[in-house]
Amino acid sequence: MEKVVIVTGANSGIGLALCERLLTEHIQLRLCLACRNMQRAEAARSALLASHARAHVDLLHLDVGSAQSVLAAARELKARYKRIDFLYLNAGIMPNPQVDIKAFFKGLFSRNVVNMFATAEGLLTQQDRINSDGLQEVFATNLFGHFLLVRELEPLLCEAGRMSRVVWTSSSNARRTAFSIEDIQHANGTEPYSSSKYASDMLSVALNRHKNSQGLFSSVICPGLVMTNLTYGILPSFFWTFIMPIMWLIRIFTNTFTLTPHNGAASLHWLFLQTPESLDPRAKYHSLTSGFGANYTEPRQAGARSFWRAPPCVPDVVSHRKRRGRSPSHLVAASSD
């Protein structure tokens, strides 16, 4: 039977690399590229069909940073498909990244250089802003929009007698120290990307607690250090010209420097091949690359592991407390009308 696979943020980077991997190795597939920029989505679809002429590739307009766009996309998906086998939640943003240059050069020539590149801990901050829904933009795009999409697609994801999968693209930058339940949108902090990724790790655990019995299974992956448009936006281009040879050299000694989108998508594709029962619902599955360029996937303890015993209210964490402007709770309520 043809599997229905939805990939958000599929027009470039890791999302597009995943689509290429899937179409290369799996014929019985209906792939849907869910993207904000439809011009780039069309270009991505054309590129995929150029090398996979018999593939079934659909397009869907989806801006996960807009609640109205998510609700409209969910209605369209429910009209198109009778089920969804895989929902890859890959879209994400890191707006206005600011790097502590002094800390960067200090770390570059220290024993901490690998961890610095892998996690950006103590190095990277962002300037967030409020979106049109009255939510923090990073929270809305990286977490809430995807949560709302899952909620809306439950009729296609939670069907009796069959299993569906949700896979979140997280990050090694997801750190508990950046997240606060009292400030879930990270309105008062400077690391909204790290906070949103840690929160997605928690939501995955919560989904497994509440939805495994209904046939929905959730997993989280870390793509490693991958050079994408998001990564290149962190530093000026001349910095990357200087740094890249060093990074390729460092990769010989660490497996977390996947560097290319193809390598970073390894764990996403690996999960496609696994049965839900064989997976640890609390683990984060890491894309890793050996010094010789071989790809493999390895489960590691996720930062949100302790949330496995969290109270049943975890899935409603987005409506925990009203923030500036309208609170997320009014959007959750609207999604169930």
C-alpha positions in Angstrom: 0.0 0.0 0.0 1.2 3.5 -0.9 2.4 5.4 2.2 1.4 9.0 2.7 4.3 11.1 4.0 4.0 14.8 4.9 7.3 16.9 5.3 7.2 20.5 6.6 10.0 22.7 5.5 10.7 20.5 2.6 12.0 22.9 0.0 15.6 23.0 1.1 18.2 21.7 3.6 17.4 18.6 5.7 13.7 18.5 4.6 14.6 18.3 0.9 17.4 15.8 1.6 15.0 13.6 3.4 12.6 13.7 0.5 15.4 12.7 -1.9 16.4 9.8 0.4 12.8 8.6 0.6 12.2 8.7 -3.1 15.5 7.0 -3.9 14.7 4.0 -1.8 10.9 3.7 -1.6 8.7 3.5 -4.7 5.3 3.1 -3.0 5.1 6.6 -1.6 2.9 9.6 -1.9 5.1 12.5 -0.7 3.7 16.0 0.2 6.0 19.0 0.5 4.4 21.4 3.0 6.1 24.7 2.5 5.7 28.4 3.2 7.3 29.6 0.0 5.4 28.0 -2.9 7.9 29.2 -5.6 10.7 27.3 -3.8 8.4 24.4 -3.2 7.7 24.1 -7.0 11.5 24.2 -7.7 12.1 21.5 -5.1 9.3 19.3 -6.6 10.7 19.8 -10.1 14.2 18.8 -8.9 12.8 15.7 -7.2 10.8 14.7 -10.3 13.8 15.2 -12.5 15.5 12.3 -10.8 12.4 10.4 -9.8 10.1 10.7 -12.8 7.5 8.2 -11.5 7.3 9.6 -8.0 4.0 11.0 -6.6 4.9 14.4 -5.2 2.3 16.9 -4.0 2.6 20.4 -2.7 0.8 22.1 0.2 1.0 25.7 1.3 1.8 25.8 5.0 3.3 28.5 7.2 3.6 26.9 10.6 4.2 30.3 12.1 0.6 31.3 11.3 -2.3 29.6 13.1 -4.7 30.4 10.3 -2.3 28.9 7.7 -2.0 25.7 9.8 -5.7 25.3 10.2 -6.2 25.9 6.4 -3.5 23.4 5.6 -5.0 20.8 7.9 -8.4 21.2 6.3 -6.7 20.7 2.9 -4.9 17.5 4.0 -8.1 16.0 5.4 -9.8 16.7 2.1 -6.9 15.1 0.1 -5.9 12.0 2.1 -7.7 9.3 4.0 -4.8 8.7 6.3 -1.2 10.0 7.1 1.5 7.4 7.7 4.4 9.8 8.5 4.3 13.4 9.5 7.8 14.9 9.6 7.8 18.2 11.6 10.9 19.7 10.1 10.3 23.4 9.5 12.0 25.8 11.9 13.5 29.3 12.2 16.4 31.0 14.1 15.8 34.7 13.5 18.5 37.4 14.0 21.2 35.1 15.5 23.9 36.9 17.5 27.2 35.4 18.1 29.6 36.2 21.0 32.7 36.7 18.8 35.0 36.8 21.7 33.6 33.5 23.1 33.7 32.0 19.6 37.4 32.5 19.1 38.2 31.5 22.6 36.3 28.3 22.1 37.8 27.7 18.6 41.2 27.0 20.0 40.1 25.2 23.2 39.2 21.7 24.2 35.6 22.7 24.1 35.6 23.4 20.3 33.5 20.3 19.4 30.8 21.0 22.0 30.8 24.7 21.1 30.0 23.9 17.4 27.6 21.1 18.3 25.5 22.9 20.9 26.3 26.7 20.6 26.1 26.8 24.3 27.2 30.1 25.7 27.7 31.3 22.1 24.5 31.9 20.3 21.5 34.1 21.1 18.5 35.4 19.0 16.2 38.4 18.9 12.6 37.2 18.8 9.5 39.2 18.0 5.7 38.9 18.3 3.9 37.5 15.2 0.4 38.4 13.9 -1.2 35.9 16.3 0.3 37.6 19.3 2.8 34.8 19.9 6.5 34.8 20.0 7.6 34.0 16.5 10.1 31.2 17.3 7.7 29.5 19.7 4.9 29.7 17.1 7.0 28.4 14.2 9.2 25.8 15.8 6.7 24.4 18.3 3.1 25.7 18.5 2.3 25.5 14.8 3.4 21.9 14.6 1.5 21.1 17.8 -1.6 22.6 16.3 -1.1 20.7 13.1 -0.9 17.4 15.0 -4.0 18.2 16.9 -5.9 19.0 13.7 -4.8 15.9 11.9 -5.6 13.5 14.7 -8.5 12.0 12.6 -5.9 10.9 10.0 -3.2 10.0 12.5 -5.2 8.1 15.1 -7.1 5.5 13.3 -8.2 2.2 14.8 -6.2 -0.8 13.6 -3.2 1.1 12.1 -0.1 3.0 13.2 1.0 6.5 12.3 4.3 8.3 13.1 5.2 11.9 14.0 8.9 12.8 13.8 10.3 16.1 15.2 13.5 17.6 13.9 15.1 18.8 17.2 18.6 20.0 17.8 21.7 19.5 20.0 21.0 23.1 21.0 17.9 21.9 22.8 18.8 22.5 26.4 16.8 22.4 29.6 18.6 25.4 31.0 17.1 27.5 28.2 13.5 26.4 28.9 11.1 27.6 31.7 7.6 26.3 32.2 6.8 29.8 33.5 7.9 31.4 30.2 7.1 28.7 27.6 7.3 31.2 24.8 10.7 32.4 26.0 9.5 36.0 25.8 11.9 37.1 28.6 15.0 35.1 27.4 17.6 35.3 24.7 17.7 31.7 23.5 14.2 31.1 22.0 15.5 28.5 19.5 17.0 26.3 22.2 13.9 26.7 24.3 11.6 25.7 21.5 13.6 22.7 20.6 13.7 21.5 24.2 9.9 22.0 24.4 9.4 19.9 21.2 11.4 17.1 22.9 8.9 17.3 25.8 5.9 17.3 23.5 7.1 14.2 21.8 7.3 12.4 25.1 3.8 13.6 26.0 2.4 12.5 22.7 3.7 9.0 23.3 2.2 8.9 26.8 -1.3 10.0 25.5 -1.5 8.7 22.0 0.4 5.4 21.7 -2.8 3.6 22.7 -4.5 5.2 19.7 -1.8 4.2 17.2 0.2 7.4 17.1 3.9 7.2 17.9 6.2 10.2 18.1 10.0 10.4 17.8 12.7 13.1 18.0 15.9 13.4 16.0 19.0 15.5 16.1 20.6 16.1 12.6 24.0 17.0 14.1 25.9 20.0 12.9 24.6 20.6 9.4 25.4 23.4 7.0 22.0 24.8 5.8 20.6 28.2 5.1 19.8 28.5 8.8 23.4 27.6 9.9 25.0 29.9 7.3 22.9 32.8 8.6 24.6 32.7 12.0 28.0 34.1 10.8 29.1 36.4 7.9 30.1 34.4 4.8 33.9 35.3 5.2 33.8 33.5 8.6 32.6 30.3 7.0 35.3 30.5 4.4 37.8 30.5 7.2 36.1 28.0 9.4 35.0 25.2 7.0 38.4 23.6 6.5 38.8 23.5 10.3 35.3 21.9 10.6 36.1 19.2 8.1 39.3 18.5 10.0 37.5 18.3 13.3 35.0 15.8 11.8 37.7 13.2 11.8 37.6 13.2 15.6 33.8 13.6 16.2 30.7 11.9 14.8 28.3 14.8 15.4 29.6 16.9 12.5 27.3 15.6 9.8 27.8 18.8 7.8 25.7 18.0 4.7 21.9 17.9 4.7 22.1 14.4 3.2 24.0 13.2 6.2 21.8 15.2 8.6 18.7 13.5 7.3 20.1 10.0 8.0 18.1 9.5 11.3 14.9 10.8 9.7 15.2 8.2 7.0 16.3 5.5 9.5 13.1 6.0 11.5 11.1 5.5 8.4 12.4 2.0 8.3 11.8 1.1 11.9 8.7 -0.3 13.6 7.3 1.9 16.4 7.5 -0.9 18.9 11.3 -1.2 18.5 11.9 2.5 19.4 12.5 4.1 22.8 9.8 6.8 23.2 12.1 8.9 25.4 15.2 8.8 23.2 16.5 11.3 20.7 17.8 9.7 17.6 21.0 11.3 16.3 22.3 11.4 12.8 26.0 10.7 13.0 28.9 10.6 10.5 32.2 8.7 10.9 35.5 10.3 10.0 35.3 8.4 6.7 31.9 9.8 5.8 29.7 6.8 6.7 26.2 7.6 8.0 24.5 5.9 11.0 21.9 6.6 13.6 22.3 6.2 17.4 19.7 6.8 20.2 20.9 8.9 23.0 19.2 10.1 26.2 17.0 13.1 25.5 17.0 16.1 27.7 13.2 15.7 28.2 13.6 12.2 29.5 12.3 13.1 33.0 9.0 14.3 31.5 8.1 10.6 30.9 6.6 10.8 34.4 5.2 14.3 34.0 1.6 15.1 34.9 -1.1 14.4 32.3 -1.4 18.1 31.5 1.9 18.2 29.5 0.2 18.2 26.1 -1.7 21.3 27.2 1.6 23.1 28.1 1.0 25.6 25.3 -2.1 27.0 27.1 -0.4 27.0 30.5 -0.3 30.7 31.0 -1.4 33.8 29.1 1.4 35.8 27.4 1.7 39.1 25.7 -1.1 39.7 23.3 -3.5 36.7 22.9 -2.6 33.5 24.6 -2.0 30.2 22.8 -5.1 28.8 24.5 -7.5 30.7 22.3 -5.9 29.2 19.2 -6.1 25.7 20.7 -9.8 26.2 21.4 -10.3 27.5 17.9 -8.7 24.4 16.4 -11.3 22.1 18.0 -14.4 24.0 16.9 
